């Protein structure tokens, strides 16, 4: 059983067949999913989806650095109201993206600070996005060090960046990037450095379709049913059995996001909990 900690299930590419996507995820052993919010609108949509399947779907609420310039001070209150909903397990995605610079850097930094403060205020972890902005990103996190817990989502960086994030106390989210033989090789080499209690798995669907799926899907759209492919690549890179990685990464996700027990967990485990 696996948990997809980063799926953009509110994305319109799933509008036609969202229920089927969720059913395929369950059939593949992906029993719980955290839906990524990246704007106020998509965050509200993520909450709506989570409400339809309590215990199975959860939401994050945040403003992606691409949209930072739309995130004015008055909208912080709106974001906070959404973030306080019980289905919401993290603030984000938030962070810095200097690769595309769709929003000016100052606006990105301001939005990032505001969301780190919000996470601290409401006691929820952060779901972090960083691209081509490592130094500034780490510096800003350092300023809030006492106040946050979180995950560096879709980690694709260097060993130095990884060690920095681990040193800051972050969990690390690994996507299908690792399944790409051209650009994922350096990432595979880093997998043994991540402590099991800090390694999380995510598809980041509909983006980042794993390149090693066989047979190749006809659509380029990624979906949570492909998470086992990512888990297998990570387990291989760590030299550990898939079952043990599945167990530790699910436990890590549950601990970070404070998810309830999986509703599909075997009955015997539930009885044991009662006995305790
Ligand atoms: Zn992201």
Short mmCIF file of C-alpha atoms and ligand atoms in Angstrom, two decimals:
data_model
loop_
_atom_site.label_atom_id
_atom_site.label_comp_id
_atom_site.label_asym_id
_atom_site.label_seq_id
_atom_site.Cartn_x
_atom_site.Cartn_y
_atom_site.Cartn_z
CA UNK A 1 0.00 0.00 0.00
CA UNK A 2 1.32 3.38 -1.03
CA UNK A 3 0.46 7.04 -0.46
CA UNK A 4 0.78 9.57 -3.29
CA UNK A 5 1.76 12.75 -1.44
CA UNK A 6 1.65 15.01 -4.52
CA UNK A 7 -1.11 14.62 -7.09
CA UNK A 8 -2.68 17.60 -8.90
CA UNK A 9 -6.03 15.84 -8.98
CA UNK A 10 -7.92 19.13 -9.32
CA UNK A 11 -6.23 19.62 -12.72
CA UNK A 12 -8.71 19.78 -15.59
CA UNK A 13 -7.00 16.92 -17.42
CA UNK A 14 -8.76 14.64 -14.90
CA UNK A 15 -12.20 16.22 -15.34
CA UNK A 16 -13.44 13.54 -17.74
CA UNK A 17 -12.53 10.48 -15.69
CA UNK A 18 -11.48 11.46 -12.16
CA UNK A 19 -13.40 8.60 -10.51
CA UNK A 20 -11.75 6.08 -12.82
CA UNK A 21 -8.32 7.57 -12.03
CA UNK A 22 -8.99 7.10 -8.31
CA UNK A 23 -10.31 3.57 -8.87
CA UNK A 24 -7.17 2.64 -10.83
CA UNK A 25 -5.02 4.10 -8.05
CA UNK A 26 -6.77 1.93 -5.46
CA UNK A 27 -6.44 -1.14 -7.70
CA UNK A 28 -2.69 -0.43 -7.92
CA UNK A 29 -2.41 -0.27 -4.12
CA UNK A 30 -2.32 3.53 -3.84
CA UNK A 31 -4.86 3.91 -1.10
CA UNK A 32 -4.45 7.51 0.07
CA UNK A 33 -3.58 10.66 -1.88
CA UNK A 34 -2.72 14.25 -1.00
CA UNK A 35 -4.07 16.66 -3.62
CA UNK A 36 -1.79 19.60 -4.37
CA UNK A 37 -3.26 23.11 -4.28
CA UNK A 38 -1.31 25.72 -6.25
CA UNK A 39 -3.67 28.70 -6.39
CA UNK A 40 -6.58 29.82 -4.20
CA UNK A 41 -8.99 28.37 -6.78
CA UNK A 42 -7.24 25.01 -7.16
CA UNK A 43 -6.84 24.79 -3.37
CA UNK A 44 -10.59 25.23 -2.90
CA UNK A 45 -11.16 22.60 -5.56
CA UNK A 46 -8.71 20.23 -3.81
CA UNK A 47 -10.69 20.62 -0.58
CA UNK A 48 -13.96 19.85 -2.40
CA UNK A 49 -12.47 16.68 -3.81
CA UNK A 50 -11.06 15.64 -0.43
CA UNK A 51 -14.48 16.12 1.18
CA UNK A 52 -16.01 13.64 -1.25
CA UNK A 53 -13.68 10.86 -0.02
CA UNK A 54 -12.84 11.39 3.63
CA UNK A 55 -9.92 9.33 4.87
CA UNK A 56 -8.76 8.66 1.31
CA UNK A 57 -8.15 12.08 -0.24
CA UNK A 58 -6.55 15.05 1.51
CA UNK A 59 -5.61 18.52 0.31
CA UNK A 60 -2.83 21.05 0.50
CA UNK A 61 -3.65 24.74 0.25
CA UNK A 62 -1.17 27.22 -1.14
CA UNK A 63 0.07 29.55 -3.83
CA UNK A 64 2.76 28.25 -6.20
CA UNK A 65 5.63 30.70 -6.86
CA UNK A 66 4.38 31.05 -10.47
CA UNK A 67 1.24 32.70 -9.07
CA UNK A 68 2.96 34.68 -6.32
CA UNK A 69 2.23 38.07 -7.88
CA UNK A 70 -1.53 37.41 -7.60
CA UNK A 71 -1.11 36.67 -3.89
CA UNK A 72 -1.74 40.05 -2.29
CA UNK A 73 -1.85 40.61 1.45
CA UNK A 74 -5.65 40.65 1.47
CA UNK A 75 -5.72 37.17 0.00
CA UNK A 76 -3.72 35.78 2.92
CA UNK A 77 -6.88 35.75 5.01
CA UNK A 78 -8.70 33.77 2.31
CA UNK A 79 -5.84 31.29 2.16
CA UNK A 80 -5.82 30.95 5.92
CA UNK A 81 -9.52 30.18 6.04
CA UNK A 82 -9.01 27.40 3.49
CA UNK A 83 -5.88 26.12 5.22
CA UNK A 84 -7.71 25.69 8.52
CA UNK A 85 -10.20 23.21 7.03
CA UNK A 86 -9.84 19.71 8.51
CA UNK A 87 -9.18 18.06 5.11
CA UNK A 88 -6.11 20.26 4.65
CA UNK A 89 -2.92 18.56 5.75
CA UNK A 90 -0.29 21.07 4.59
CA UNK A 91 0.34 24.61 3.38
CA UNK A 92 1.70 24.77 -0.18
CA UNK A 93 2.83 24.23 -2.67
CA UNK A 94 4.89 27.26 -1.88
CA UNK A 95 8.50 28.23 -2.44
CA UNK A 96 10.66 29.75 -5.16
CA UNK A 97 10.95 29.08 -8.90
CA UNK A 98 13.72 31.09 -10.54
CA UNK A 99 13.77 28.79 -13.57
CA UNK A 100 10.71 30.34 -15.15
CA UNK A 101 10.29 33.51 -13.08
CA UNK A 102 6.59 33.75 -14.00
CA UNK A 103 6.28 36.02 -10.96
CA UNK A 104 8.98 38.57 -10.02
CA UNK A 105 11.44 37.22 -7.46
CA UNK A 106 10.45 39.73 -4.75
CA UNK A 107 6.80 38.67 -5.08
CA UNK A 108 7.84 35.03 -4.80
CA UNK A 109 9.86 35.69 -1.67
CA UNK A 110 7.02 37.64 -0.06
CA UNK A 111 4.47 34.91 -0.81
CA UNK A 112 6.86 32.26 0.51
CA UNK A 113 7.43 34.09 3.80
CA UNK A 114 3.71 34.60 4.23
CA UNK A 115 2.92 30.94 3.72
CA UNK A 116 5.66 29.78 6.09
CA UNK A 117 4.19 32.11 8.71
CA UNK A 118 0.73 30.75 8.01
CA UNK A 119 1.90 27.14 8.42
CA UNK A 120 3.44 28.03 11.77
CA UNK A 121 0.29 29.85 12.88
CA UNK A 122 -2.01 26.93 12.14
CA UNK A 123 0.44 24.15 13.04
CA UNK A 124 0.49 22.37 9.68
CA UNK A 125 3.54 21.30 7.64
CA UNK A 126 4.63 22.92 4.37
CA UNK A 127 4.70 21.42 0.89
CA UNK A 128 7.70 23.03 -0.77
CA UNK A 129 8.60 23.77 -4.39
CA UNK A 130 12.05 24.93 -5.42
CA UNK A 131 13.64 25.27 -8.84
CA UNK A 132 16.92 27.05 -9.61
CA UNK A 133 16.65 28.97 -6.35
CA UNK A 134 18.33 26.72 -3.83
CA UNK A 135 20.45 29.25 -1.91
CA UNK A 136 17.69 31.80 -1.41
CA UNK A 137 15.17 29.06 -0.66
CA UNK A 138 17.36 27.54 2.05
CA UNK A 139 18.07 30.97 3.51
CA UNK A 140 14.37 31.81 3.81
CA UNK A 141 13.62 28.43 5.39
CA UNK A 142 16.45 29.10 7.83
CA UNK A 143 14.74 32.30 8.97
CA UNK A 144 11.65 30.29 9.88
CA UNK A 145 13.52 27.31 11.28
CA UNK A 146 11.67 27.06 14.56
CA UNK A 147 8.31 27.31 12.92
CA UNK A 148 7.90 24.72 10.19
CA UNK A 149 8.06 21.08 9.23
CA UNK A 150 7.74 20.04 5.62
CA UNK A 151 8.63 18.19 2.47
CA UNK A 152 10.83 19.30 -0.43
CA UNK A 153 8.47 18.07 -3.12
CA UNK A 154 9.70 16.71 -6.46
CA UNK A 155 13.33 16.69 -5.36
CA UNK A 156 15.66 16.51 -8.39
CA UNK A 157 18.70 18.35 -7.01
CA UNK A 158 22.32 17.62 -6.18
CA UNK A 159 23.82 15.81 -3.21
CA UNK A 160 24.69 19.16 -1.67
CA UNK A 161 21.06 20.31 -1.91
CA UNK A 162 19.83 17.01 -0.51
CA UNK A 163 22.19 17.20 2.46
CA UNK A 164 21.11 20.78 3.08
CA UNK A 165 17.40 19.82 3.15
CA UNK A 166 18.05 16.84 5.38
CA UNK A 167 20.04 19.12 7.66
CA UNK A 168 17.11 21.53 7.82
CA UNK A 169 14.91 18.63 8.91
CA UNK A 170 12.84 18.32 5.72
CA UNK A 171 11.33 15.19 4.27
CA UNK A 172 12.10 14.51 0.59
CA UNK A 173 9.47 13.83 -2.10
CA UNK A 174 10.59 11.64 -5.01
CA UNK A 175 8.72 11.60 -8.33
CA UNK A 176 8.99 9.67 -11.60
CA UNK A 177 11.98 11.84 -12.48
CA UNK A 178 13.97 8.92 -11.06
CA UNK A 179 12.50 6.63 -13.73
CA UNK A 180 14.13 8.69 -16.48
CA UNK A 181 17.35 7.00 -17.57
CA UNK A 182 18.66 10.25 -19.09
CA UNK A 183 18.21 12.70 -16.23
CA UNK A 184 17.35 10.50 -13.23
CA UNK A 185 20.64 8.63 -12.80
CA UNK A 186 22.21 11.14 -10.41
CA UNK A 187 19.04 10.99 -8.32
CA UNK A 188 19.16 7.20 -8.04
CA UNK A 189 22.67 7.46 -6.61
CA UNK A 190 21.37 9.77 -3.83
CA UNK A 191 18.52 7.51 -2.68
CA UNK A 192 20.51 5.61 -0.01
CA UNK A 193 21.28 8.93 1.74
CA UNK A 194 17.64 9.58 2.65
CA UNK A 195 16.56 8.14 6.02
CA UNK A 196 13.45 5.93 5.52
CA UNK A 197 11.34 8.05 7.86
CA UNK A 198 11.91 11.07 5.59
CA UNK A 199 11.40 9.53 2.16
CA UNK A 200 8.03 10.21 0.52
CA UNK A 201 6.69 9.18 -2.89
CA UNK A 202 4.63 11.24 -5.32
CA UNK A 203 3.55 11.15 -8.95
CA UNK A 204 3.06 14.93 -9.39
CA UNK A 205 0.44 13.87 -11.95
CA UNK A 206 -0.63 14.87 -14.54
CA UNK A 207 3.04 15.86 -14.98
CA UNK A 208 6.20 13.71 -15.02
CA UNK A 209 4.91 10.46 -16.49
CA UNK A 210 7.50 7.78 -15.56
CA UNK A 211 9.50 7.07 -18.71
CA UNK A 212 10.06 3.38 -18.03
CA UNK A 213 6.42 2.24 -18.00
CA UNK A 214 5.87 -0.87 -20.09
CA UNK A 215 3.86 -0.91 -22.18
CA UNK A 216 4.06 2.84 -22.75
CA UNK A 217 0.68 4.45 -22.03
CA UNK A 218 -1.00 6.04 -25.06
CA UNK A 219 -1.54 9.26 -23.08
CA UNK A 220 1.29 11.36 -21.64
CA UNK A 221 -0.86 12.13 -18.63
CA UNK A 222 0.56 10.79 -15.38
CA UNK A 223 -1.75 9.41 -12.68
CA UNK A 224 -1.46 7.94 -9.17
CA UNK A 225 -1.82 4.34 -10.43
CA UNK A 226 1.77 4.70 -11.69
CA UNK A 227 3.18 5.36 -8.21
CA UNK A 228 4.32 1.69 -7.81
CA UNK A 229 6.63 2.24 -10.80
CA UNK A 230 8.31 5.09 -8.92
CA UNK A 231 8.41 3.07 -5.69
CA UNK A 232 10.11 0.20 -7.54
CA UNK A 233 12.79 2.51 -8.96
CA UNK A 234 13.47 4.01 -5.52
CA UNK A 235 13.59 0.61 -3.84
CA UNK A 236 16.03 -0.64 -6.50
CA UNK A 237 18.24 2.41 -6.03
CA UNK A 238 18.27 1.85 -2.27
CA UNK A 239 18.84 -1.89 -2.55
CA UNK A 240 15.83 -2.58 -0.38
CA UNK A 241 12.70 -4.71 -0.90
CA UNK A 242 9.72 -2.86 -2.36
CA UNK A 243 7.51 -3.95 0.55
CA UNK A 244 9.80 -2.36 3.11
CA UNK A 245 9.98 0.92 1.16
CA UNK A 246 6.19 0.92 0.79
CA UNK A 247 5.80 0.47 4.54
CA UNK A 248 8.33 3.12 5.55
CA UNK A 249 7.25 5.75 3.00
CA UNK A 250 3.58 5.33 3.92
CA UNK A 251 4.43 5.64 7.61
CA UNK A 252 6.53 8.73 6.84
CA UNK A 253 3.67 10.34 4.90
CA UNK A 254 1.20 9.55 7.66
CA UNK A 255 3.49 11.04 10.28
CA UNK A 256 4.27 14.27 8.39
CA UNK A 257 0.70 15.00 7.28
CA UNK A 258 -0.94 13.38 10.33
CA UNK A 259 -3.10 11.20 8.11
CA UNK A 260 -5.55 8.80 9.70
CA UNK A 261 -5.05 5.06 9.30
CA UNK A 262 -5.74 3.80 5.83
CA UNK A 263 -9.43 2.86 5.51
CA UNK A 264 -8.36 -0.14 3.39
CA UNK A 265 -5.92 -1.46 6.01
CA UNK A 266 -6.43 -5.15 6.86
CA UNK A 267 -9.00 -5.65 9.63
CA UNK A 268 -6.55 -7.58 11.78
CA UNK A 269 -4.32 -4.51 12.17
CA UNK A 270 -7.28 -2.44 13.28
CA UNK A 271 -8.15 -5.08 15.92
CA UNK A 272 -4.60 -4.96 17.21
CA UNK A 273 -4.88 -1.24 17.67
CA UNK A 274 -8.01 -1.72 19.73
CA UNK A 275 -6.28 -4.33 21.85
CA UNK A 276 -3.60 -1.79 22.67
ZN1 LIG B 1 6.03 21.85 -7.64
#
